[in-house]
Coordinates of C-alpha atoms and ligand atoms in Angstrom, one line a residue:
M1 CA 24.6 -16.6 13.7
K2 CA 25.9 -13.2 13.1
K3 CA 23.7 -10.6 14.7
K4 CA 21.8 -8.2 12.5
W5 CA 19.8 -5.1 13.4
W6 CA 16.6 -6.6 12.1
H7 CA 16.9 -9.5 14.5
D8 CA 15.0 -7.5 17.1
S9 CA 13.1 -5.2 14.8
V10 CA 9.4 -5.2 14.5
V11 CA 7.9 -4.2 11.1
Y12 CA 4.6 -2.4 10.6
Q13 CA 2.9 -2.7 7.3
V14 CA 1.2 0.4 6.0
Y15 CA -1.4 0.1 3.2
P16 CA -1.2 3.8 2.1
R17 CA -4.6 4.0 0.5
S18 CA -6.3 3.2 3.7
F19 CA -4.0 4.6 6.4
K20 CA -4.7 8.3 6.7
D21 CA -6.0 10.9 4.2
S22 CA -4.4 14.3 4.7
N23 CA -6.2 16.3 2.1
N24 CA -9.7 14.8 2.4
D25 CA -10.2 13.4 -1.0
G26 CA -11.1 10.0 0.5
I27 CA -7.8 8.4 -0.3
G28 CA -4.9 7.9 2.1
D29 CA -1.6 9.5 1.1
L30 CA 2.0 10.1 2.1
N31 CA 1.3 13.2 4.1
G32 CA -1.2 11.2 6.0
I33 CA 1.5 8.7 6.9
I34 CA 3.9 11.4 7.9
S35 CA 1.2 12.8 10.3
K36 CA 1.1 9.4 12.0
L37 CA 4.8 8.7 12.5
D38 CA 4.6 9.8 16.1
Y39 CA 1.8 7.3 16.6
L40 CA 4.0 4.5 15.2
K41 CA 6.9 5.6 17.3
E42 CA 4.7 5.4 20.4
L43 CA 3.8 1.8 19.4
G44 CA 7.5 1.1 19.2
I45 CA 8.0 -0.3 15.8
D46 CA 11.3 0.0 13.9
V47 CA 10.5 -0.5 10.3
I48 CA 7.6 0.5 8.0
W49 CA 6.8 -1.8 5.1
L50 CA 5.1 0.6 2.6
S51 CA 2.8 -1.2 0.2
P52 CA 3.3 0.3 -3.3
V53 CA 3.2 4.0 -3.7
Y54 CA 4.5 4.2 -7.3
K55 CA 2.6 5.5 -10.3
S56 CA -0.2 3.1 -11.1
P57 CA -3.6 2.9 -12.7
N58 CA -4.7 1.0 -9.6
V59 CA -6.1 -2.1 -11.2
D60 CA -4.6 -4.0 -8.3
N61 CA -4.2 -1.0 -6.0
G62 CA -0.6 -0.2 -6.8
Y63 CA 0.6 -3.7 -7.4
D64 CA 0.4 -2.8 -11.1
I65 CA 3.1 -0.2 -11.6
S66 CA 3.3 2.2 -14.5
D67 CA 6.4 4.1 -13.3
Y68 CA 8.8 2.7 -10.7
C69 CA 10.6 6.0 -10.1
D70 CA 7.7 8.2 -9.4
I71 CA 4.8 8.5 -6.9
M72 CA 1.1 7.8 -7.6
D73 CA -0.7 11.2 -8.0
E74 CA -3.3 10.5 -5.2
F75 CA -0.5 9.7 -2.8
G76 CA 1.7 12.8 -3.4
T77 CA 5.0 13.6 -5.0
L78 CA 8.5 12.3 -4.9
D79 CA 9.3 15.3 -2.6
D80 CA 6.7 14.0 -0.2
M81 CA 8.3 10.6 -0.3
K82 CA 11.7 12.2 0.5
T83 CA 10.1 14.0 3.4
L84 CA 8.5 10.8 4.6
I85 CA 12.0 9.1 4.6
D86 CA 13.5 12.0 6.4
E87 CA 10.8 12.3 9.0
A88 CA 10.9 8.6 9.6
T89 CA 14.7 8.6 9.9
K90 CA 14.5 11.4 12.5
R91 CA 12.4 9.1 14.6
D92 CA 14.7 6.1 14.0
I93 CA 12.2 4.4 11.8
K94 CA 13.3 2.7 8.6
I95 CA 11.2 2.5 5.4
I96 CA 11.2 -0.5 3.2
M97 CA 9.5 -0.4 -0.2
D98 CA 7.4 -3.0 -1.9
L99 CA 9.3 -4.2 -4.9
V100 CA 6.9 -5.5 -7.6
V101 CA 9.1 -6.9 -10.3
N102 CA 7.3 -10.0 -11.4
H103 CA 5.1 -7.8 -13.5
T104 CA 4.3 -4.2 -14.4
S105 CA 1.1 -2.5 -15.3
D106 CA 0.0 -2.7 -18.9
E107 CA 0.4 1.1 -18.8
H108 CA 4.1 0.9 -18.1
I109 CA 6.1 2.5 -21.0
W110 CA 7.9 -0.8 -21.5
F111 CA 4.7 -2.7 -22.2
K112 CA 3.2 0.1 -24.3
E113 CA 6.3 0.0 -26.4
A114 CA 6.5 -3.8 -26.4
R115 CA 3.0 -4.4 -27.7
K116 CA 3.6 -2.1 -30.7
S117 CA 5.6 -4.6 -32.7
K118 CA 7.5 -7.9 -32.5
K119 CA 10.7 -5.9 -33.3
N120 CA 10.3 -3.3 -30.6
K121 CA 13.3 -2.9 -28.3
Y122 CA 11.1 -3.7 -25.3
R123 CA 9.2 -6.7 -26.8
D124 CA 11.4 -9.2 -25.0
F125 CA 10.9 -7.5 -21.6
Y126 CA 7.6 -9.5 -21.6
I127 CA 6.6 -13.0 -22.4
W128 CA 4.9 -13.6 -25.7
R129 CA 3.8 -16.8 -27.4
D130 CA 2.0 -17.7 -30.6
A131 CA -1.4 -19.3 -30.5
V132 CA -1.5 -23.1 -30.4
N133 CA -4.3 -24.6 -32.6
G134 CA -5.9 -21.2 -32.8
S135 CA -6.1 -20.9 -29.0
I136 CA -4.2 -20.2 -25.8
P137 CA -0.6 -21.4 -25.7
N138 CA -1.2 -23.7 -22.7
D139 CA -3.3 -24.1 -19.6
L140 CA -1.5 -21.8 -17.2
K141 CA -4.0 -20.2 -14.9
S142 CA -3.9 -16.7 -13.4
N143 CA -3.8 -16.4 -9.6
F144 CA -6.8 -14.1 -10.0
G145 CA -8.8 -16.6 -12.0
G146 CA -9.1 -17.5 -15.7
S147 CA -6.3 -18.2 -18.2
A148 CA -2.8 -16.6 -17.7
W149 CA -2.7 -15.7 -21.4
T150 CA -4.3 -12.8 -23.2
L151 CA -4.2 -12.3 -26.9
D152 CA -2.8 -8.9 -28.0
T153 CA -4.5 -8.3 -31.3
E154 CA -2.0 -5.7 -32.4
T155 CA 0.7 -8.3 -33.1
N156 CA -1.5 -11.4 -32.8
Q157 CA 0.5 -13.0 -30.0
Y158 CA -0.5 -14.0 -26.4
Y159 CA 1.3 -12.4 -23.4
L160 CA 1.6 -14.0 -20.0
H161 CA 0.0 -12.5 -16.9
L162 CA 0.0 -14.6 -13.7
H163 CA -2.4 -12.0 -12.2
D164 CA -4.8 -9.7 -13.9
K165 CA -4.5 -9.2 -17.6
R166 CA -3.5 -5.6 -16.9
Q167 CA -0.5 -6.9 -15.1
P168 CA 1.8 -8.5 -17.8
D169 CA 4.6 -10.6 -16.5
L170 CA 8.2 -9.5 -17.0
N171 CA 10.7 -11.7 -18.7
W172 CA 13.6 -12.2 -16.2
E173 CA 15.5 -14.2 -18.8
N174 CA 16.4 -10.9 -20.4
P175 CA 19.6 -9.4 -19.0
E176 CA 18.6 -5.9 -20.2
L177 CA 15.4 -6.1 -18.2
R178 CA 17.3 -7.2 -15.1
K179 CA 19.7 -4.3 -15.5
E180 CA 16.8 -1.9 -15.6
I181 CA 15.3 -3.3 -12.5
Y182 CA 18.6 -3.2 -10.6
N183 CA 19.1 0.5 -11.6
M184 CA 15.7 1.3 -10.3
M185 CA 16.4 -0.5 -7.0
K186 CA 19.6 1.5 -6.6
F187 CA 17.6 4.7 -7.2
W188 CA 15.5 3.9 -4.1
L189 CA 18.3 2.7 -2.0
D190 CA 20.2 5.9 -2.7
L191 CA 17.1 7.9 -1.6
G192 CA 17.6 6.3 1.8
I193 CA 15.1 3.4 2.0
K194 CA 16.3 0.5 4.1
G195 CA 15.1 -2.5 2.2
F196 CA 12.5 -4.2 0.1
R197 CA 9.6 -6.5 0.5
M198 CA 9.6 -8.5 -2.7
D199 CA 6.2 -9.1 -4.2
V200 CA 5.6 -12.7 -5.4
I201 CA 9.3 -13.1 -5.8
D202 CA 9.1 -16.8 -6.2
L203 CA 7.5 -16.4 -9.6
I204 CA 10.4 -14.6 -11.4
G205 CA 12.1 -17.8 -12.4
K206 CA 9.1 -19.2 -14.2
E207 CA 9.3 -21.4 -17.3
P208 CA 5.9 -21.0 -18.8
D209 CA 6.4 -23.5 -21.5
K210 CA 7.0 -26.2 -18.9
L211 CA 4.1 -24.9 -16.8
I212 CA 6.5 -24.0 -14.1
T213 CA 5.6 -20.8 -12.3
Q214 CA 6.8 -21.0 -8.7
N215 CA 10.4 -21.8 -7.7
G216 CA 11.7 -22.0 -11.3
P217 CA 15.2 -23.3 -11.9
K218 CA 16.9 -19.9 -12.2
L219 CA 15.1 -18.2 -9.3
H220 CA 18.0 -18.3 -6.9
D221 CA 20.5 -17.2 -9.5
Y222 CA 18.4 -14.1 -10.1
I223 CA 18.1 -13.3 -6.5
Q224 CA 21.9 -13.8 -5.9
E225 CA 22.6 -11.5 -8.9
M226 CA 20.1 -8.9 -7.5
N227 CA 21.9 -9.1 -4.2
R228 CA 25.3 -8.6 -5.7
E229 CA 24.2 -5.8 -8.0
T230 CA 22.0 -3.9 -5.6
F231 CA 21.2 -4.3 -1.9
G232 CA 24.2 -6.5 -1.0
K233 CA 26.2 -3.3 -0.8
Y234 CA 23.8 -1.8 1.8
D235 CA 22.9 -2.8 5.3
V236 CA 19.2 -3.4 4.6
L237 CA 16.3 -5.7 5.3
T238 CA 15.0 -7.8 2.4
V239 CA 12.0 -10.1 2.7
G240 CA 10.6 -12.3 0.0
E241 CA 6.9 -13.0 -0.4
T242 CA 7.2 -16.8 -1.0
W243 CA 3.9 -18.6 -1.3
G244 CA 5.6 -21.8 -2.5
A245 CA 8.3 -22.1 0.1
T246 CA 9.0 -25.2 2.1
P247 CA 11.5 -24.9 5.0
E248 CA 14.2 -26.3 2.6
I249 CA 13.4 -23.6 0.1
G250 CA 13.1 -21.1 2.9
K251 CA 16.8 -21.8 3.8
L252 CA 17.8 -21.2 0.2
Y253 CA 16.5 -17.7 0.4
S254 CA 17.5 -16.8 3.9
D255 CA 20.7 -18.7 4.8
P256 CA 23.1 -15.8 5.3
K257 CA 25.9 -17.8 3.6
R258 CA 24.0 -17.8 0.4
N259 CA 23.7 -14.0 0.0
E260 CA 20.1 -13.9 -1.0
L261 CA 17.5 -12.3 1.3
S262 CA 17.3 -11.5 5.0
M263 CA 14.1 -13.5 5.5
V264 CA 11.2 -15.3 4.0
F265 CA 7.5 -14.5 4.4
Q266 CA 5.8 -17.8 4.0
F267 CA 2.2 -18.8 4.0
E268 CA 1.9 -22.4 5.1
V269 CA -0.5 -21.8 8.0
I270 CA -2.4 -19.4 5.9
S271 CA -3.5 -22.2 3.6
L272 CA -4.8 -24.6 6.3
D273 CA -8.4 -23.4 6.4
K274 CA -9.3 -24.3 2.8
Q275 CA -10.4 -27.5 1.2
Q276 CA -7.4 -29.5 0.0
G277 CA -6.3 -28.9 -3.5
K278 CA -8.8 -26.1 -3.9
R279 CA -8.8 -22.3 -3.8
K280 CA -8.8 -20.2 -0.7
W281 CA -12.5 -19.4 -1.3
D282 CA -13.4 -23.1 -0.7
L283 CA -13.6 -22.8 3.0
A284 CA -12.8 -25.5 5.6
P285 CA -12.3 -25.3 9.4
L286 CA -8.8 -24.7 10.6
D287 CA -6.9 -27.9 11.4
F288 CA -5.4 -26.7 14.7
I289 CA -3.0 -29.7 15.1
A290 CA -1.5 -29.0 11.6
F291 CA -1.4 -25.3 12.4
K292 CA 0.9 -25.9 15.4
E293 CA 3.0 -28.4 13.5
S294 CA 3.6 -26.0 10.7
F295 CA 4.8 -23.3 13.1
R296 CA 7.0 -25.9 14.8
K297 CA 8.5 -27.1 11.6
W298 CA 9.5 -23.6 10.4
Q299 CA 10.8 -22.6 13.8
V300 CA 13.0 -25.7 14.1
E301 CA 14.2 -26.0 10.6
L302 CA 15.2 -22.3 10.2
Y303 CA 16.7 -22.1 13.7
E304 CA 20.3 -22.0 12.6
D305 CA 20.6 -21.0 9.0
G306 CA 17.6 -19.1 8.0
W307 CA 15.1 -16.4 9.3
N308 CA 11.3 -16.3 9.5
S309 CA 8.8 -13.6 9.4
L310 CA 6.0 -13.8 12.0
F311 CA 2.6 -12.6 10.9
G312 CA -1.1 -13.5 10.9
N313 CA -2.4 -11.0 8.4
N314 CA -1.5 -8.5 5.8
H315 CA -3.2 -6.6 3.0
D316 CA -4.1 -9.8 1.2
L317 CA -5.5 -11.7 4.1
P318 CA -8.5 -11.5 6.4
R319 CA -8.0 -9.9 9.8
M320 CA -6.3 -12.3 12.2
V321 CA -8.7 -11.8 15.1
S322 CA -11.7 -12.6 12.9
R323 CA -10.0 -15.6 11.3
W324 CA -8.4 -17.4 14.2
G325 CA -9.8 -15.6 17.3
N326 CA -13.2 -14.4 18.3
D327 CA -14.0 -10.9 17.1
K328 CA -17.1 -10.6 19.3
E329 CA -17.1 -11.3 23.0
Y330 CA -13.4 -12.2 23.2
R331 CA -12.0 -9.8 20.7
V332 CA -9.5 -8.2 23.1
E333 CA -8.5 -11.5 24.8
S334 CA -8.1 -13.4 21.5
A335 CA -6.3 -10.6 19.7
K336 CA -3.7 -10.5 22.5
M337 CA -3.4 -14.3 22.6
L338 CA -2.7 -14.5 18.9
A339 CA -0.2 -11.7 19.1
T340 CA 1.6 -13.5 21.9
M341 CA 1.6 -16.8 20.0
L342 CA 3.4 -15.1 17.2
H343 CA 5.6 -12.6 19.0
M344 CA 7.2 -15.1 21.3
Q345 CA 8.6 -17.1 18.4
K346 CA 11.9 -16.6 16.6
G347 CA 11.8 -14.3 13.6
T348 CA 10.7 -10.8 12.7
P349 CA 7.2 -9.9 13.6
Y350 CA 5.1 -8.0 11.1
I351 CA 2.1 -6.0 12.4
Y352 CA -0.5 -5.1 9.8
Q353 CA -2.1 -1.6 10.2
G354 CA -5.0 -1.8 12.6
E355 CA -4.0 -5.2 14.0
E356 CA -2.6 -3.3 17.1
I357 CA -6.1 -2.2 18.0
G358 CA -7.8 -5.4 17.0
M359 CA -9.5 -4.3 13.8
T360 CA -11.9 -6.9 12.4
N361 CA -13.2 -8.3 9.1
V362 CA -16.1 -6.5 7.5
K363 CA -19.4 -7.6 6.0
F364 CA -20.6 -5.2 3.4
P365 CA -24.2 -5.7 2.4
S366 CA -23.5 -6.6 -1.3
I367 CA -20.9 -7.0 -3.9
E368 CA -21.3 -3.3 -5.1
Y369 CA -19.4 -2.2 -2.0
Y370 CA -16.4 -4.3 -2.8
N371 CA -13.3 -3.0 -4.6
D372 CA -10.6 -5.8 -4.8
I373 CA -10.0 -7.2 -8.2
E374 CA -9.3 -10.7 -6.9
G375 CA -12.6 -10.8 -5.0
L376 CA -14.6 -9.3 -7.9
N377 CA -13.1 -11.7 -10.4
M378 CA -14.0 -14.6 -8.1
Y379 CA -17.5 -13.3 -7.6
N380 CA -18.2 -13.0 -11.3
E381 CA -16.6 -16.4 -12.1
R382 CA -18.5 -18.3 -9.4
I383 CA -21.8 -16.6 -10.1
S384 CA -21.5 -17.5 -13.7
L385 CA -20.6 -21.1 -12.7
G386 CA -23.9 -21.3 -10.8
Y387 CA -22.7 -20.9 -7.2
S388 CA -25.4 -19.2 -5.0
E389 CA -25.0 -15.6 -4.0
D390 CA -25.0 -16.6 -0.4
E391 CA -22.2 -19.0 -0.9
V392 CA -20.0 -16.6 -2.8
M393 CA -20.6 -13.8 -0.3
K394 CA -19.7 -16.2 2.5
S395 CA -16.3 -16.9 0.9
L396 CA -15.8 -13.1 0.4
Y397 CA -16.6 -12.4 4.0
A398 CA -14.2 -15.0 5.2
K399 CA -11.3 -14.5 2.8
G400 CA -11.7 -11.4 0.8
R401 CA -8.8 -9.0 0.7
D402 CA -11.0 -5.9 1.3
N403 CA -11.4 -7.2 4.9
A404 CA -7.9 -5.8 5.6
R405 CA -8.2 -2.8 3.4
T406 CA -11.0 -0.8 5.1
P407 CA -9.7 2.5 6.3
M408 CA -7.7 2.7 9.5
Q409 CA -10.0 3.6 12.5
W410 CA -8.4 6.5 14.2
D411 CA -11.3 7.9 16.3
S412 CA -15.0 7.9 16.6
S413 CA -15.7 10.8 14.3
E414 CA -17.2 10.4 10.9
N415 CA -15.3 7.8 8.7
G416 CA -13.3 6.8 11.7
G417 CA -11.2 10.0 11.5
F418 CA -9.6 8.6 8.3
S419 CA -11.0 11.3 6.1
T420 CA -13.8 13.9 6.1
K421 CA -14.8 12.7 2.7
K422 CA -16.5 9.4 1.9
P423 CA -13.5 7.1 1.6
W424 CA -12.6 5.0 -1.4
L425 CA -13.7 1.9 0.5
M426 CA -16.2 2.0 3.3
V427 CA -15.1 2.2 6.9
N428 CA -16.0 -0.8 9.1
D429 CA -19.0 0.4 11.0
N430 CA -17.5 -0.8 14.3
Y431 CA -15.2 2.2 14.3
T432 CA -17.1 3.9 17.1
D433 CA -16.0 1.1 19.4
I434 CA -12.7 0.1 17.9
N435 CA -10.4 3.0 17.2
V436 CA -6.9 4.3 18.1
E437 CA -8.1 7.2 20.2
R438 CA -9.9 4.8 22.5
D439 CA -7.3 2.1 22.7
I440 CA -4.4 4.5 23.3
K441 CA -6.1 5.8 26.5
A442 CA -6.9 2.4 28.0
P443 CA -4.1 0.9 30.1
W444 CA -5.3 -2.7 29.4
S445 CA -5.8 -2.2 25.6
I446 CA -4.6 -4.3 22.7
F447 CA -2.4 -1.3 21.8
A448 CA -0.7 -1.3 25.2
Y449 CA -0.2 -5.0 24.9
Y450 CA 1.6 -4.7 21.6
Q451 CA 3.8 -2.0 23.0
K452 CA 4.8 -4.4 25.7
L453 CA 5.4 -7.3 23.3
I454 CA 7.7 -5.0 21.2
R455 CA 9.6 -3.9 24.2
L456 CA 10.1 -7.5 25.4
R457 CA 11.7 -8.5 22.1
K458 CA 14.3 -5.8 22.6
S459 CA 15.1 -6.7 26.2
E460 CA 15.0 -10.5 26.1
E461 CA 17.6 -12.3 24.2
V462 CA 15.7 -15.5 24.6
I463 CA 12.9 -14.1 22.5
K464 CA 15.3 -13.1 19.7
Y465 CA 17.4 -16.2 19.6
G466 CA 15.9 -19.0 21.8
K467 CA 15.5 -22.5 20.6
F468 CA 11.8 -23.4 20.0
E469 CA 10.2 -26.6 21.3
L470 CA 6.5 -27.4 20.8
L471 CA 4.9 -29.2 23.7
L472 CA 1.5 -31.1 23.9
K473 CA 1.5 -31.2 20.1
D474 CA -1.7 -33.3 20.0
H475 CA -3.7 -31.1 22.4
R476 CA -6.8 -29.9 20.6
E477 CA -7.1 -26.5 22.3
A478 CA -3.8 -25.4 23.8
F479 CA -0.7 -24.0 21.9
V480 CA 2.2 -24.6 24.3
Y481 CA 5.9 -24.1 23.6
T482 CA 9.2 -23.3 25.2
R483 CA 12.1 -21.1 24.1
S484 CA 15.5 -21.5 25.6
Y485 CA 18.7 -19.6 25.2
N486 CA 21.8 -19.4 27.4
G487 CA 20.1 -20.8 30.5
E488 CA 17.0 -18.6 30.1
N489 CA 13.7 -20.2 29.3
L490 CA 10.2 -19.1 28.3
F491 CA 7.2 -21.2 28.8
V492 CA 4.4 -19.9 26.5
V493 CA 0.8 -21.1 26.9
C494 CA -2.1 -20.1 24.8
N495 CA -5.7 -21.3 25.0
F496 CA -6.7 -21.0 21.4
Y497 CA -10.4 -21.3 22.1
G498 CA -13.3 -19.6 23.9
N499 CA -13.9 -22.2 26.7
N500 CA -12.1 -22.8 30.0
I501 CA -9.5 -25.5 29.7
S502 CA -7.2 -27.3 32.0
I503 CA -4.0 -28.6 30.7
D504 CA -2.0 -31.4 32.4
L505 CA 1.7 -30.5 32.5
S506 CA 2.7 -33.5 34.6
E507 CA 3.8 -35.4 31.5
L508 CA 6.1 -32.5 30.7
K509 CA 8.2 -33.0 33.8
D510 CA 11.1 -34.5 31.9
I511 CA 11.2 -31.7 29.4
L512 CA 10.9 -29.1 32.2
G513 CA 13.6 -31.1 34.1
L514 CA 11.5 -32.1 37.1
G515 CA 11.4 -35.1 39.4
D516 CA 8.7 -37.7 39.7
N517 CA 5.1 -36.5 40.3
S518 CA 6.3 -33.3 41.6
E519 CA 3.9 -30.4 41.9
L520 CA 5.5 -27.7 39.8
S521 CA 5.6 -24.5 41.6
L522 CA 7.8 -22.2 39.8
N523 CA 9.4 -19.1 41.1
E524 CA 8.1 -17.7 38.0
D525 CA 8.2 -14.4 36.4
V526 CA 5.2 -13.8 34.3
L527 CA 6.6 -11.7 31.4
I528 CA 3.3 -10.9 29.9
A529 CA -0.3 -12.2 30.1
N530 CA -3.7 -11.2 28.8
Y531 CA -5.6 -11.7 32.1
S532 CA -4.7 -10.4 35.6
N533 CA -4.0 -12.9 38.3
S534 CA -2.1 -15.4 36.2
P535 CA -2.2 -18.8 37.7
K536 CA 1.0 -20.4 39.1
L537 CA 2.6 -22.9 36.8
T538 CA 1.5 -26.1 38.4
N539 CA 0.8 -29.7 37.2
K540 CA -2.7 -28.7 36.2
L541 CA -2.9 -25.4 34.6
A542 CA -6.4 -23.9 34.3
L543 CA -6.8 -21.4 31.5
R544 CA -9.7 -19.0 30.9
P545 CA -11.1 -18.3 27.3
Y546 CA -8.2 -17.3 25.0
E547 CA -5.9 -16.9 28.0
T548 CA -2.2 -16.6 27.3
I549 CA 0.7 -16.5 29.7
V550 CA 4.4 -16.3 29.2
Y551 CA 6.5 -17.5 32.1
K552 CA 10.2 -16.9 32.2
Y553 CA 12.6 -18.9 34.4
N554 CA 16.3 -18.8 34.5
N555 CA 17.2 -22.3 35.2
L556 CA 16.0 -25.4 36.9
A557 CA 17.2 -24.3 40.3
N558 CA 14.2 -21.9 40.3
F559 CA 11.8 -24.8 40.5
N560 CA 10.6 -25.6 44.0
I561 CA 9.8 -29.3 44.0
K562 CA 7.4 -30.0 46.8
Ligands
GLC601 C1 1.2 -10.1 -4.0 C2 0.6 -8.9 -3.3 C3 -0.8 -8.8 -3.8 C4 -0.8 -8.6 -5.3 C5 -0.1 -9.7 -6.0 C6 0.2 -9.3 -7.4 O1 0.6 -11.3 -3.6 O2 0.8 -9.0 -2.0 O3 -1.5 -7.7 -3.1 O4 -2.2 -8.5 -5.7 O5 1.1 -9.9 -5.4 O6 1.1 -8.2 -7.4
CA602 CA1 -5.7 12.0 0.1

C-alpha cells in the first residue's frame, strides 16, 4: 500500500457552536477555535474536521446550508476563516471541511428560485414529484421521522427531503448541479483546506421512485467524477460518512486504485445497541460478541485495499465513555480503555471534542432544555403515539445528539469557561470536575493518555500498518487482539467491564508461537496501560476493572519459555 500522510494522522472533530465562544454571545465561533489551536497542538492532533461553518438558518445546526461560500454570521467572517486556516497551517494542523451536498437549506437561493415555478432554471436542482391519488408520491421516510415528501403549495408538487423538511435533497442526476458543487469545492481547496468530510454521501445516488436511498446505482460514478473534477488534483484527506456501508462497499469507496475517497466512516458497531430492525431510540443492551466481530471484520477486510476511520463518538452520537464505559466510578479507566481499543487498530482515529478529557452524556431535566431537531421530532412523534414521558426521555438520555453538543468544558469557571454568557445549550453540570484545565495539569489524566496514544501512532509502524487478529472472540468480557508487522507484534488486552477478570491465554500458545503448556513470561515492553504495575503476560492474566495493556514484542525469541 502506497504510504500517505494521513496514515499516521489523528483527526480532531470540532463542533464550532460548542467549542469556544470568543465574543461572549453564548455561541462558539471561529475566533474561539483560533484561540484554542495551541491546545490542540499540545494534544498532538494533525487534522481538524470542522463541522459546518457555512451560512445557515440552523435548523440542523449548520447541516442546512444556505450559502456554501460564506460563513455563518454567529461564527465570524470569511476573513476569520482564512485566519483560521493560516494559523492552523503555522502549527502544522490541516483543516478539513464538512461537505453537505446531499441537501441544502430551504433558504438556499437555488431552492428559493426552484420553488417559484416548474420552469425555473433551478427547478431541477431538487427532486419534485406529483401527488399520487391526492397524496404523497410514495412511502419514503425521513431520517428525522415522518414522510420524506412535503407538498410545496406554490407549484403543487412534492419535494424530497431525507432529513428535515427544511433540508430539501439535491438532484445529483443533474450535471449542472454537479458542476456547481465542484466549483464550490474548488473554491475551498484553493483557500487552503486539506480535505472534506462528506456528509451522508451514500445518499447522493438515490432513486426515490424505486425507494432506493442509500448506495444508489450511480453513487460511485458521482464520487469518481467528483474526485476527477476536484480533490483528485490535490493531496488531501477525504472521508465519507457511510451509514450503509458493508466492508465490500467500504472497499469501493476507499480502495486507492478506484480513485474515490481516502477512507470510510462507517457505523456498524454504532447500531448494535438497538432493537433489531428498529430505530436507534429503541434501546437494547450492547451485544459485545457482535461488537468485537464487527471490528474484526472491518480490520481484516480493509487490510490491503481500503482504509478505516476509528471512532466511538461524534456530534451525532452519545459520548463514548457513557455509552460503552462507566462514566461514574471508572470514568477515567474506561475512557482510556476505550481509546486504547480504538487507537491500537489500523485506520485513522477521530477524536471528538471533549473525548480527550472524558466528557460524558448529559441529563437535562425536561425536553425544554433540548435543542436538536432529530431529538425534538422523535419526542413529539412518540409522545403523540402514546409513549410515556419517562420512556421517551430515557431514549433521549441514551442516544440524543445533544449529549455530544453541550459546550466544551475548559475550566471550572461559570459555564465551564466556554462563554461568560448563558450558552445556546446548557453546559453539563459536571464541568467543575471534568474540564481541560484540570486534566492538563494531572500527569495521569485522560488528556495525557491521549497525547501518548497519538505519539505512539507516529513512532510505531506496527500501529499504522500491522495486520489485525482478534483473539478469544467468544470471551464475554475481554477484547483481545494482536497486530503484527515486519516482525513486530502488539498484544492488546482490554477488560471491557467493571469487574476483575482473569483470562486464560494458554489456549493462545499456538498463535503466540509457544511450546506446550509453557508459562508465558515475555520480555515485554508495555507500550501503554491505564493502571500502574501492569502484570506480566502469563498464561493467566488478571485484569482489574476496565484495565487495558498494550504489550509489544519483537519476535518469538523474546519469549522465555520456562
Ligand atoms: C449527517 C450529519 C448530521 C446531520 C445529517 C443531515 O448525518 O452528521 O449531523 O443532521 O447528516 O445533514
Ligand atoms: Ca460567539
